[in-house]
């Protein structure tokens, strides 16, 4: 007790001293440390930052980053490591510190001496057709010996043969429908990208006895149906050429597969393209694609009239796994007042081939952002209130490995000290408009930053005003505003920060006009055509969209690092929780009543109301209180309150009950939506009990989050 009393007296004296000094020096000249304590974000500094971000510098960064392919742990990857270290250790424009951190990770590679093969084989073992093993060359980039053959990482080595069937997107519902027509046991399924994750296409097939899965990109989904490289596809436009193949990882969870929760120092992606030869009944209309034929289910196998009749598809996979050293490159600008509070900005560095858009558009932006901020620091013109950490993550393409290892290694420190994480992976998908996703609390700071930046190619229009034209929603509090997305899956390096650590996060990019194309992503994604030539001609000529992203993301970064009170808004969070609750009530309440599970006066409704009340109260406290550190900690730790390590036992490292991934496809609470879908399908009492469980999990988490926003006891 005496010790506690002494500590209280010392702390009280310290606060009194600061108060006296602030009051005294408000009249005279205050020392710099007193000014730093009460300093808010400097708008003139933000204007200076915006003016110094150079599109030509970004262009040159991208040209340098894409000279050679740089798949994780290869020689090309090491070149990019050295480039990042050189820039971040530059004496004139570098950061305070920069270093590499290495992790031993489990990766999967094809055998260059024994390429994977997909063939059509007759009963007499005659090879009737062999799928193309390399993409066609249009520029010297495709001829680089370091270009990895198209393959599915983590597909096990082996040899399978069976009759071919078409399973659309490989969703559970697709296999269910197909199995009603065709006996799938011992078959090989060809599926198209979209609808389900890469690994899910194979996982969903396994219960039906499917022994192999092929994945292809349908021109309808990526090219708006265009297929001719004579005048329609790259090198004439942004569309993927006919031989293009989307590489990817079939890792079943994010992070290193050998060390889940710990940090440590057969599927094939080649299209057969013979849909017109498949037998069986015609597939439904929604399964049809852009090839000039009817897509059939498969007999299984090919039509009796086909030259491939009675033939099998054979998969020969020679992938091998290795434990390799993968590097994160880290850099830091130390904070002047709160160095123990971190704003983290990250982007992965590794690519499948040259990776001009994915991920080097983001890396080129990050290098320009750090050049401008680093120069300000080196010249003594600025130092942020809070520390800024920059992360160039390794081995993301294999399963978000570098960022996941980082969050596992520094779990406690990051959990206790991180304000927010900004992810800029693919900085520019195309050059039409901003796209941003994140927790609802970051909406306000993104909007503010977007209003200060000119839209790419539109000097009299802000990024915000341009964005609202392309995508908007009506908010009860704000009226018509741009529509933000949510980070509900594991699509990039924000995953471990959001789902594992409960850190407020956002993902920012420029994208295309979705009214003009049905492409699910930019068409050269993960192919050998994602090059500087492609990016500079068809994605962002002049690099003004890259510049707009650098300015917007950098503006957000400075505000999070420098604002006296963190620019995070809990009332915006309350609005989305209310939307989720409304959707859940509309979708589930009637059926739950039949199962004697009441939502009418359920604690979930009370919890959401409590959160709204607490958020409103904190808004008032922010306006009237000078307890800055306490308020900032409440804002910083809000998303930690939504973590429940037991909520999703079947989903590795997903602990955030609001933003976990969901297979139900409903804009509401993910655990509840998935549990309801399963119970409705099975009808089993134990599954309805799980629905009730998730209602309780949500109520507890939201009520707990509300309690973190009220006055400290």
XYZ file of C-alpha atoms in Angstrom:
713
model
C 0.000 0.000 0.000
C 2.815 2.409 0.888
C 4.494 1.644 -2.437
C 1.237 2.243 -4.353
C 0.691 5.481 -2.484
C 4.191 6.700 -3.319
C 3.694 5.863 -6.982
C 0.395 7.741 -7.000
C 2.002 10.781 -5.397
C 4.877 10.756 -7.907
C 2.494 10.388 -10.889
C 0.268 13.134 -9.556
C 3.225 15.430 -9.041
C 4.471 14.729 -12.549
C 1.089 15.592 -14.086
C 0.865 18.739 -11.972
C 4.347 19.764 -13.074
C 3.443 19.297 -16.742
C 0.273 21.315 -16.209
C 2.167 24.151 -14.523
C 4.821 24.130 -17.244
C 2.237 24.203 -20.013
C 0.455 27.069 -18.313
C 3.673 28.969 -17.630
C 5.266 28.457 -20.986
C 2.021 29.298 -22.704
C 2.892 32.833 -21.645
C 6.640 32.610 -22.281
C 8.635 30.352 -24.588
C 8.046 26.654 -23.897
C 10.846 24.102 -24.296
C 10.448 21.820 -27.293
C 9.387 18.767 -25.270
C 6.418 20.644 -23.795
C 5.343 21.764 -27.247
C 5.657 18.188 -28.502
C 3.379 16.864 -25.739
C 0.474 19.113 -26.740
C 1.209 19.217 -30.488
C -1.566 18.091 -32.834
C -1.235 17.041 -36.475
C 0.364 19.778 -38.605
C -1.793 20.436 -41.673
C 0.980 22.403 -43.383
C 3.281 19.397 -43.065
C 0.660 17.209 -44.715
C 0.434 19.689 -47.573
C 4.212 19.571 -47.935
C 4.141 15.777 -47.964
C 1.441 15.726 -50.661
C 3.406 18.130 -52.837
C 6.603 16.087 -52.651
C 5.181 12.684 -53.600
C 6.526 12.183 -57.133
C 4.893 9.937 -59.735
C 8.135 9.668 -61.715
C 9.980 8.403 -58.638
C 7.284 5.754 -58.218
C 7.644 4.780 -61.869
C 11.407 4.372 -61.452
C 10.874 2.356 -58.273
C 8.629 -0.051 -60.160
C 11.072 -0.367 -63.034
C 13.826 -1.298 -60.570
C 11.671 -3.734 -58.594
C 10.529 -5.650 -61.696
C 13.837 -6.172 -63.473
C 13.777 -9.874 -62.633
C 11.222 -12.334 -61.231
C 11.342 -12.364 -57.427
C 9.479 -15.332 -56.046
C 10.021 -15.788 -52.306
C 13.528 -16.944 -51.243
C 14.935 -16.837 -54.794
C 17.925 -14.796 -55.946
C 15.525 -12.200 -57.323
C 13.861 -11.912 -53.923
C 17.249 -11.296 -52.314
C 17.844 -8.458 -54.784
C 14.660 -6.772 -53.580
C 15.737 -7.279 -49.951
C 18.979 -5.451 -50.689
C 17.118 -2.686 -52.521
C 14.790 -2.096 -49.558
C 17.724 -2.018 -47.111
C 19.692 0.358 -49.330
C 16.777 2.810 -49.594
C 15.786 2.650 -45.926
C 19.392 3.032 -44.734
C 20.112 5.980 -47.030
C 21.772 8.777 -44.993
C 19.735 11.512 -46.701
C 16.281 9.994 -47.104
C 16.281 6.781 -45.118
C 14.609 5.810 -41.863
C 15.986 5.876 -38.317
C 16.702 2.160 -38.508
C 16.272 -0.641 -41.041
C 17.082 -4.326 -40.766
C 16.119 -7.777 -42.010
C 14.431 -10.478 -39.957
C 14.693 -14.074 -41.154
C 12.314 -16.965 -40.587
C 12.643 -20.638 -41.477
C 9.477 -21.409 -43.412
C 7.967 -24.331 -45.297
C 7.539 -23.595 -49.005
C 6.491 -25.593 -52.056
C 8.139 -25.473 -55.479
C 7.850 -27.271 -58.841
C 10.765 -29.297 -60.144
C 12.326 -27.346 -63.053
C 13.930 -30.553 -64.377
C 10.710 -32.531 -64.164
C 7.771 -30.229 -64.950
C 4.260 -31.020 -63.797
C 2.124 -32.435 -66.596
C -1.546 -32.725 -67.481
C -2.300 -35.165 -70.277
C -5.224 -36.985 -71.884
C -4.360 -40.680 -72.031
C -6.093 -43.436 -74.005
C -6.790 -46.914 -72.559
C -3.667 -48.105 -74.382
C -1.575 -45.435 -72.589
C -1.220 -43.306 -75.720
C -0.903 -39.616 -74.889
C -3.576 -37.891 -76.961
C -3.083 -34.369 -75.642
C -0.601 -32.537 -73.392
C -1.525 -29.261 -71.758
C 0.828 -26.372 -72.409
C 3.493 -26.096 -69.704
C 4.679 -22.521 -70.315
C 3.016 -19.254 -71.195
C 3.599 -17.796 -74.649
C 6.271 -15.101 -74.930
C 5.395 -11.637 -76.170
C 8.293 -9.691 -74.585
C 11.711 -10.727 -73.229
C 10.178 -10.783 -69.739
C 8.462 -14.117 -70.394
C 11.781 -15.630 -71.538
C 13.612 -14.912 -68.280
C 14.935 -18.267 -67.009
C 13.724 -17.377 -63.509
C 10.052 -17.416 -64.604
C 8.531 -20.264 -62.618
C 6.296 -22.675 -64.526
C 2.607 -22.369 -63.652
C 1.892 -24.570 -60.635
C -0.211 -24.892 -57.506
C 1.969 -24.439 -54.440
C 1.518 -27.147 -51.777
C -0.192 -29.521 -54.182
C 1.376 -32.844 -53.136
C 3.540 -34.818 -55.537
C 1.798 -37.774 -57.057
C 0.170 -39.346 -60.090
C -3.588 -39.603 -60.589
C -5.743 -40.500 -63.547
C -9.484 -40.479 -63.933
C -12.430 -39.387 -66.050
C -12.880 -35.623 -66.350
C -15.896 -33.755 -64.959
C -16.712 -30.058 -64.845
C -17.469 -28.687 -61.358
C -17.985 -24.976 -62.116
C -16.327 -22.957 -59.286
C -15.780 -25.889 -56.956
C -18.184 -24.593 -54.304
C -19.922 -27.117 -52.002
C -23.179 -26.458 -53.856
C -21.461 -27.139 -57.206
C -20.195 -30.559 -56.154
C -23.563 -31.356 -54.577
C -25.376 -30.619 -57.837
C -22.788 -32.420 -59.966
C -22.937 -35.506 -57.749
C -26.672 -35.778 -58.374
C -25.900 -36.329 -62.068
C -22.484 -38.004 -62.123
C -20.766 -40.526 -59.861
C -17.726 -38.494 -58.817
C -15.725 -41.272 -57.219
C -12.328 -41.554 -58.910
C -12.870 -38.543 -61.193
C -10.749 -35.475 -61.865
C -12.664 -32.203 -61.661
C -11.879 -29.108 -63.687
C -13.008 -25.925 -61.952
C -12.881 -22.266 -62.819
C -11.463 -19.504 -60.641
C -13.929 -17.575 -58.506
C -16.642 -18.463 -56.014
C -14.380 -20.394 -53.639
C -10.750 -20.153 -52.600
C -8.096 -22.212 -54.358
C -7.683 -24.768 -51.588
C -11.430 -24.894 -50.972
C -12.017 -26.175 -54.511
C -10.070 -29.313 -53.614
C -11.291 -29.603 -50.021
C -14.911 -29.395 -51.199
C -14.248 -32.160 -53.757
C -12.696 -34.687 -51.384
C -15.915 -35.961 -49.702
C -17.220 -37.052 -53.109
C -14.181 -39.165 -53.946
C -12.691 -36.752 -56.484
C -8.983 -37.614 -56.800
C -7.651 -34.501 -58.546
C -8.636 -30.926 -59.283
C -7.653 -28.650 -62.165
C -8.214 -24.901 -61.943
C -8.453 -22.604 -64.950
C -9.362 -18.998 -65.677
C -12.456 -18.641 -67.852
C -12.312 -15.716 -70.303
C -15.806 -14.725 -69.202
C -14.587 -14.087 -65.655
C -11.359 -12.225 -66.406
C -11.415 -11.024 -70.031
C -15.036 -10.018 -70.631
C -15.095 -12.966 -73.036
C -12.179 -11.813 -75.220
C -9.615 -14.454 -76.228
C -7.616 -13.557 -79.331
C -4.000 -12.465 -78.885
C -4.047 -11.194 -82.475
C -5.781 -7.992 -81.402
C -7.820 -8.438 -78.189
C -5.494 -9.486 -75.354
C -2.024 -8.506 -74.148
C 0.175 -7.172 -75.722
C -2.672 -5.164 -77.317
C -4.724 -4.550 -74.157
C -4.860 -5.384 -70.448
C -6.660 -8.710 -71.037
C -4.895 -12.003 -70.286
C -3.566 -13.869 -73.353
C -4.962 -17.357 -74.060
C -1.944 -19.139 -72.577
C -1.935 -17.100 -69.367
C -2.104 -19.070 -66.118
C -2.861 -17.746 -62.650
C -0.382 -19.232 -60.186
C -1.291 -19.504 -56.533
C -0.951 -21.183 -53.175
C -3.184 -24.017 -52.014
C -2.162 -23.491 -48.397
C -5.202 -24.217 -46.234
C -4.494 -21.449 -43.713
C -2.396 -18.322 -43.543
C 1.063 -18.389 -41.982
C 3.800 -21.005 -41.957
C 2.275 -24.489 -42.204
C 4.919 -26.117 -39.988
C 4.695 -23.663 -37.102
C 1.100 -22.550 -36.478
C 1.002 -19.839 -33.790
C 4.818 -19.966 -33.581
C 7.521 -17.997 -35.369
C 10.740 -19.789 -36.411
C 14.301 -18.314 -37.260
C -2.838 -32.442 -56.622
C -3.741 -29.530 -57.950
C -2.469 -28.006 -61.175
C -3.314 -24.669 -62.768
C -3.335 -25.544 -66.472
C -6.497 -25.402 -68.534
C -7.421 -28.433 -70.637
C -9.530 -26.198 -72.837
C -11.647 -29.042 -74.296
C -15.076 -28.272 -72.863
C -16.699 -29.031 -76.201
C -15.443 -32.626 -75.845
C -16.950 -33.321 -72.413
C -19.890 -35.677 -72.324
C -22.891 -35.894 -70.033
C -25.739 -33.473 -69.566
C -25.440 -29.742 -70.212
C -24.441 -27.773 -67.138
C -26.789 -25.031 -65.867
C -26.779 -21.621 -67.503
C -24.896 -20.032 -64.617
C -22.076 -22.568 -65.105
C -21.515 -21.622 -68.758
C -18.426 -19.631 -69.754
C -16.924 -17.869 -72.749
C -15.650 -20.805 -74.812
C -17.720 -21.283 -77.942
C -19.474 -24.482 -76.865
C -21.888 -25.875 -74.310
C -20.244 -26.666 -70.975
C -21.308 -30.201 -70.006
C -21.000 -31.957 -66.645
C -18.918 -34.770 -68.105
C -20.113 -38.360 -68.580
C -17.858 -38.669 -66.515
C -15.332 -38.280 -69.279
C -15.629 -37.268 -72.903
C -18.384 -37.720 -75.490
C -18.643 -41.029 -77.394
C -18.052 -39.034 -80.593
C -14.897 -37.404 -79.223
C -11.394 -38.472 -80.190
C -10.870 -38.666 -76.425
C -13.702 -41.172 -75.848
C -12.887 -43.651 -73.058
C -9.753 -41.633 -72.242
C -8.602 -40.431 -68.844
C -7.026 -37.208 -67.716
C -3.716 -37.882 -66.029
C -1.984 -35.606 -63.517
C 1.743 -36.001 -62.926
C 2.793 -33.660 -60.136
C 6.437 -33.355 -59.093
C 6.207 -30.527 -56.563
C 8.603 -30.677 -53.624
C 8.687 -28.893 -50.286
C 11.656 -27.128 -48.708
C 12.373 -25.298 -45.479
C 13.877 -21.996 -46.578
C 15.038 -18.717 -45.056
C 12.537 -15.968 -45.866
C 13.167 -12.337 -44.966
C 11.030 -9.476 -43.775
C 12.676 -6.076 -44.174
C 11.732 -3.760 -41.320
C 12.196 -0.026 -40.877
C 11.219 2.462 -38.204
C 10.811 6.176 -37.592
C 10.867 6.647 -33.820
C 8.141 8.699 -32.186
C 9.011 11.846 -30.246
C 6.283 11.753 -27.569
C 4.797 8.259 -27.572
C 7.504 6.015 -29.009
C 5.771 3.027 -27.399
C 2.726 3.434 -29.644
C 3.064 2.054 -33.182
C 1.426 2.776 -36.501
C 2.438 -0.019 -38.876
C 2.473 0.299 -42.672
C 3.096 -2.852 -44.683
C 3.251 -4.466 -48.105
C 4.609 -7.820 -49.204
C 7.625 -7.879 -51.449
C 7.612 -11.334 -53.061
C 5.827 -12.113 -56.319
C 5.058 -15.181 -58.429
C 6.919 -13.791 -61.437
C 7.851 -10.121 -62.062
C 4.851 -8.946 -60.057
C 4.585 -5.394 -61.360
C 1.082 -4.921 -59.969
C 1.055 -7.649 -57.328
C 2.878 -6.599 -55.186
C 5.384 -4.165 -56.649
C 2.853 -1.389 -57.249
C 2.491 -1.327 -53.456
C 6.230 -1.587 -52.824
C 6.979 1.244 -55.257
C 4.446 3.419 -53.424
C 5.900 2.494 -50.013
C 9.422 3.372 -51.179
C 8.248 6.801 -52.321
C 6.328 7.392 -49.129
C 9.364 6.500 -46.990
C 11.641 8.642 -49.182
C 9.553 11.757 -48.557
C 9.020 11.109 -44.829
C 12.607 9.950 -44.313
C 13.944 13.119 -45.896
C 11.813 15.250 -43.555
C 13.187 13.358 -40.570
C 16.818 13.534 -41.723
C 16.499 17.281 -42.307
C 15.055 17.803 -38.841
C 11.766 19.173 -40.198
C 9.515 16.530 -38.664
C 9.319 13.616 -36.293
C 6.035 11.828 -35.643
C 4.393 11.821 -32.236
C 4.158 8.007 -32.354
C 6.570 5.492 -33.865
C 5.987 4.344 -37.433
C 7.024 0.810 -38.378
C 7.354 -0.189 -42.026
C 7.217 -3.847 -43.016
C 8.246 -5.360 -46.342
C 6.855 -8.849 -45.837
C 8.345 -12.000 -47.340
C 6.603 -15.118 -48.697
C 3.111 -13.622 -48.771
C 2.164 -15.460 -51.928
C 2.638 -18.807 -50.183
C 0.142 -17.911 -47.449
C 0.809 -14.493 -45.849
C 3.815 -16.066 -44.151
C 6.089 -13.078 -43.431
C 3.438 -10.923 -41.782
C 2.001 -13.887 -39.854
C 5.452 -14.814 -38.527
C 6.005 -11.205 -37.458
C 2.734 -11.033 -35.521
C 3.472 -14.369 -33.867
C 7.005 -13.385 -32.834
C 5.980 -10.009 -31.411
C 2.501 -11.014 -30.274
C 2.529 -9.364 -26.836
C 4.289 -6.162 -27.834
C 2.114 -5.600 -30.893
C -1.078 -6.425 -28.988
C -0.286 -3.868 -26.302
C 1.174 -1.053 -28.397
C -0.174 -1.016 -31.971
C -2.585 1.767 -32.930
C -3.381 0.571 -36.451
C -2.079 -1.324 -39.465
C -2.185 0.130 -43.002
C -1.906 -2.412 -45.828
C -1.122 -1.338 -49.398
C -0.534 -4.566 -51.333
C -1.747 -4.065 -54.900
C -1.691 -0.277 -54.847
C -3.247 0.051 -58.297
C -5.555 -2.526 -59.904
C -6.533 0.123 -62.465
C -6.897 3.887 -62.687
C -10.586 4.735 -62.114
C -11.232 5.218 -58.391
C -10.167 4.586 -54.814
C -11.123 1.353 -53.098
C -10.725 1.056 -49.317
C -11.610 -1.617 -46.797
C -11.179 -1.655 -43.052
C -12.764 -1.499 -39.653
C -15.603 1.048 -39.531
C -13.617 3.169 -37.058
C -11.078 4.131 -39.774
C -13.718 5.407 -42.182
C -13.424 8.992 -40.966
C -9.651 9.313 -41.306
C -9.665 7.740 -44.782
C -12.423 10.111 -45.886
C -10.530 13.123 -44.538
C -7.345 12.117 -46.314
C -9.189 11.372 -49.571
C -10.736 14.849 -49.569
C -7.268 16.444 -49.580
C -5.867 14.502 -52.544
C -6.596 15.128 -56.213
C -8.072 12.159 -58.058
C -5.752 10.602 -60.613
C -5.953 12.636 -63.813
C -8.644 14.976 -62.382
C -7.032 18.103 -60.977
C -10.323 19.734 -59.933
C -11.822 16.613 -58.325
C -10.737 15.049 -55.043
C -10.190 11.331 -54.557
C -13.197 11.431 -52.198
C -15.559 13.107 -54.692
C -14.444 10.758 -57.452
C -14.843 7.695 -55.201
C -18.402 8.581 -54.178
C -19.437 8.585 -57.856
C -18.352 4.973 -58.311
C -19.397 3.402 -55.025
C -21.569 4.856 -52.280
C -24.074 4.106 -49.553
C -26.475 6.041 -47.362
C -25.395 6.464 -43.754
C -27.974 7.495 -41.106
C -25.356 9.783 -39.566
C -23.491 11.124 -42.613
C -25.865 10.885 -45.580
C -24.396 9.687 -48.879
C -20.796 8.598 -48.430
C -18.326 6.353 -50.271
C -18.844 2.667 -49.619
C -16.016 0.992 -47.740
C -15.440 -2.737 -47.656
C -14.564 -4.898 -44.651
C -11.518 -7.061 -43.986
C -13.479 -10.256 -43.466
C -11.125 -12.739 -45.093
C -7.420 -13.417 -45.425
C -6.707 -11.908 -48.821
C -3.559 -10.017 -47.865
C -1.198 -9.211 -45.008
C -3.817 -7.452 -42.899
C -5.144 -10.916 -41.933
C -2.931 -11.667 -38.934
C -3.266 -8.105 -37.622
C -7.079 -8.193 -37.821
C -8.021 -11.776 -37.050
C -5.191 -12.877 -34.766
C -4.271 -9.678 -32.909
C -7.468 -7.622 -33.184
C -5.627 -4.563 -34.461
C -7.544 -1.849 -36.281
C -6.568 -2.120 -39.941
C -7.265 -0.932 -43.459
C -6.387 -1.855 -47.047
C -6.157 0.899 -49.669
C -5.871 0.731 -53.468
C -6.980 2.258 -56.748
C -9.259 0.107 -58.889
C -11.318 -0.064 -62.059
C -14.789 1.017 -63.092
C -16.882 -2.097 -62.459
C -19.594 -0.863 -64.804
C -17.165 -1.294 -67.710
C -15.750 -4.742 -66.997
C -16.719 -7.993 -65.278
C -13.094 -8.902 -64.586
C -12.857 -10.307 -61.057
C -9.316 -8.865 -60.801
C -6.834 -7.264 -63.188
C -6.355 -9.882 -65.933
C -2.579 -10.416 -65.713
C -2.821 -11.340 -62.020
C -0.213 -13.965 -61.022
C 0.814 -14.570 -64.631
C 4.085 -14.009 -66.494
C 2.489 -10.930 -68.089
C 2.353 -8.861 -64.877
C 5.368 -6.779 -65.912
C 6.511 -3.170 -66.006
C 5.510 -3.073 -69.672
C 1.972 -4.190 -68.781
C 1.658 -1.818 -65.806
C 2.983 1.257 -67.599
C 0.918 0.738 -70.764
C -2.414 -0.615 -69.544
C -2.813 -0.178 -65.778
C -1.509 3.294 -64.949
C 0.194 5.242 -67.748
C 1.985 8.163 -66.131
C 1.702 6.556 -62.655
C -0.736 9.188 -61.421
C -2.941 6.573 -59.741
C 0.104 5.286 -57.869
C 0.755 8.880 -56.854
C -2.828 9.308 -55.616
C -2.534 6.163 -53.485
C 0.806 7.269 -52.039
C -0.685 10.635 -51.124
C -3.863 9.159 -49.628
C -2.207 6.345 -47.673
C 0.590 8.660 -46.524
C -1.945 11.259 -45.375
C -3.738 8.600 -43.304
C -0.408 7.429 -41.890
C 0.626 10.913 -40.769
C -2.747 11.550 -39.130
C -2.623 8.292 -37.188
C 0.951 8.951 -36.128
C 0.597 12.663 -35.284
C -2.948 13.461 -34.133
C -3.192 14.364 -30.464
C -6.402 12.320 -30.197
C -6.494 9.306 -32.490
C -8.772 9.922 -35.514
C -10.788 6.737 -34.944
C -14.575 6.900 -34.689
C -16.478 4.418 -32.509
C -19.892 5.734 -33.576
C -19.175 4.622 -37.139
C -18.453 1.188 -35.700
C -21.789 1.261 -33.868
C -23.592 2.018 -37.137
C -22.216 -1.101 -38.801
C -23.000 -3.295 -35.793
C -26.569 -2.011 -35.982
C -26.675 -2.868 -39.696
C -25.380 -6.367 -38.980
C -27.966 -6.830 -36.242
C -30.800 -5.639 -38.491
C -29.747 -8.096 -41.209
C -29.494 -10.944 -38.710
C -32.973 -10.227 -37.356
C -34.464 -10.101 -40.856
C -32.758 -13.304 -41.954
C -32.970 -15.479 -38.882
C -35.453 -14.298 -36.259
C -38.578 -16.110 -37.522
C -36.891 -19.459 -38.015
C -35.079 -19.181 -34.684
C -38.388 -18.642 -32.917
C -39.589 -21.965 -34.364
C -36.506 -23.543 -32.777
C -37.281 -21.776 -29.472
C -34.285 -19.455 -29.836
C -35.485 -15.932 -29.198
C -33.911 -12.818 -30.690
C -36.717 -10.519 -29.556
C -35.205 -9.613 -26.194
C -31.914 -11.374 -26.721
C -28.748 -10.021 -25.062
C -27.356 -9.435 -28.581
C -29.806 -6.583 -29.126
C -28.998 -5.153 -25.712
C -25.274 -5.464 -26.400
C -25.484 -3.523 -29.668
C -27.559 -0.827 -27.922
C -24.957 -0.671 -25.125
C -22.195 -0.260 -27.682
C -24.043 2.626 -29.345
C -24.540 4.316 -25.984
C -20.894 3.864 -25.001
C -19.659 5.146 -28.389
C -21.838 8.260 -28.095
C -20.520 8.836 -24.579
C -16.903 8.531 -25.725
C -17.563 11.012 -28.532
C -18.622 13.532 -25.877
C -15.631 12.732 -23.680
C -13.281 13.357 -26.600
C -14.804 16.799 -27.097
C -14.585 17.813 -23.436
C -11.745 15.893 -21.793
C -7.985 16.369 -21.692
C -7.303 12.745 -20.722
C -5.678 12.114 -24.083
C -3.643 8.993 -23.321
C -6.608 7.244 -21.693
C -8.934 8.053 -24.591
C -6.354 6.950 -27.146
C -5.868 3.642 -25.370
C -9.615 3.070 -25.415
C -9.679 3.732 -29.157
C -6.565 1.652 -29.801
C -7.772 -1.401 -27.880
C -11.376 -1.471 -29.128
C -10.960 -4.279 -31.649
C -9.066 -6.436 -29.136
C -12.387 -6.693 -27.246
C -13.942 -8.543 -30.183
C -11.426 -11.399 -30.004
C -12.566 -14.818 -28.839
C -10.003 -17.642 -29.236
C -12.724 -20.328 -28.941
C -15.316 -18.900 -31.338
C -13.993 -20.541 -34.514
C -12.240 -23.825 -33.657
C -12.264 -24.901 -37.313
C -10.713 -21.668 -38.609
C -7.014 -21.299 -37.935
C -6.062 -17.946 -36.350
C -9.504 -16.383 -36.833
C -10.515 -14.863 -33.500
C -12.360 -11.619 -34.383
C -16.077 -12.358 -34.021
C -17.172 -9.429 -36.227
C -14.763 -9.808 -39.156
C -13.951 -13.539 -39.389
C -14.340 -15.153 -42.799
C -17.726 -16.626 -43.657
C -18.972 -19.080 -46.268
C -22.605 -18.041 -45.874
C -22.227 -14.886 -47.956
C -24.521 -12.768 -45.756
C -23.744 -9.183 -44.662
C -24.010 -9.963 -40.972
C -22.098 -11.571 -38.097
C -19.981 -14.343 -39.675
C -20.135 -17.008 -36.973
C -23.880 -16.651 -36.612
C -24.410 -16.726 -40.399
C -22.321 -19.879 -40.872
C -23.868 -21.652 -37.882
C -27.392 -20.849 -39.097
C -26.619 -22.063 -42.641
C -25.265 -25.357 -41.309
C -28.195 -25.872 -38.925
C -30.729 -25.086 -41.632
C -29.052 -27.604 -43.940
C -28.617 -30.421 -41.427
C -31.617 -29.858 -39.155
C -29.629 -31.408 -36.322
C -30.368 -30.160 -32.772
C -26.649 -29.883 -32.009
C -26.265 -27.474 -34.955
C -29.121 -25.285 -33.682
C -27.371 -25.307 -30.306
C -24.333 -23.892 -32.129
C -26.494 -21.027 -33.439
C -27.487 -20.227 -29.869
C -23.820 -20.429 -28.854
C -22.790 -17.872 -31.481
C -25.551 -15.508 -30.374
C -24.056 -15.696 -26.884
C -20.494 -15.233 -28.163
C -21.543 -12.088 -30.032
C -23.484 -10.670 -27.100
C -20.549 -11.132 -24.766
C -18.000 -9.665 -27.188
C -20.042 -6.583 -28.112
C -21.019 -5.918 -24.495
C -17.366 -6.294 -23.545
C -16.324 -3.869 -26.272
C -18.908 -1.360 -25.025
C -17.433 -1.627 -21.531
C -14.000 -0.628 -22.846
C -15.446 2.669 -24.112
C -17.081 3.846 -20.894
C -15.361 5.748 -18.092
C -12.459 3.933 -16.475
C -13.239 2.530 -13.023
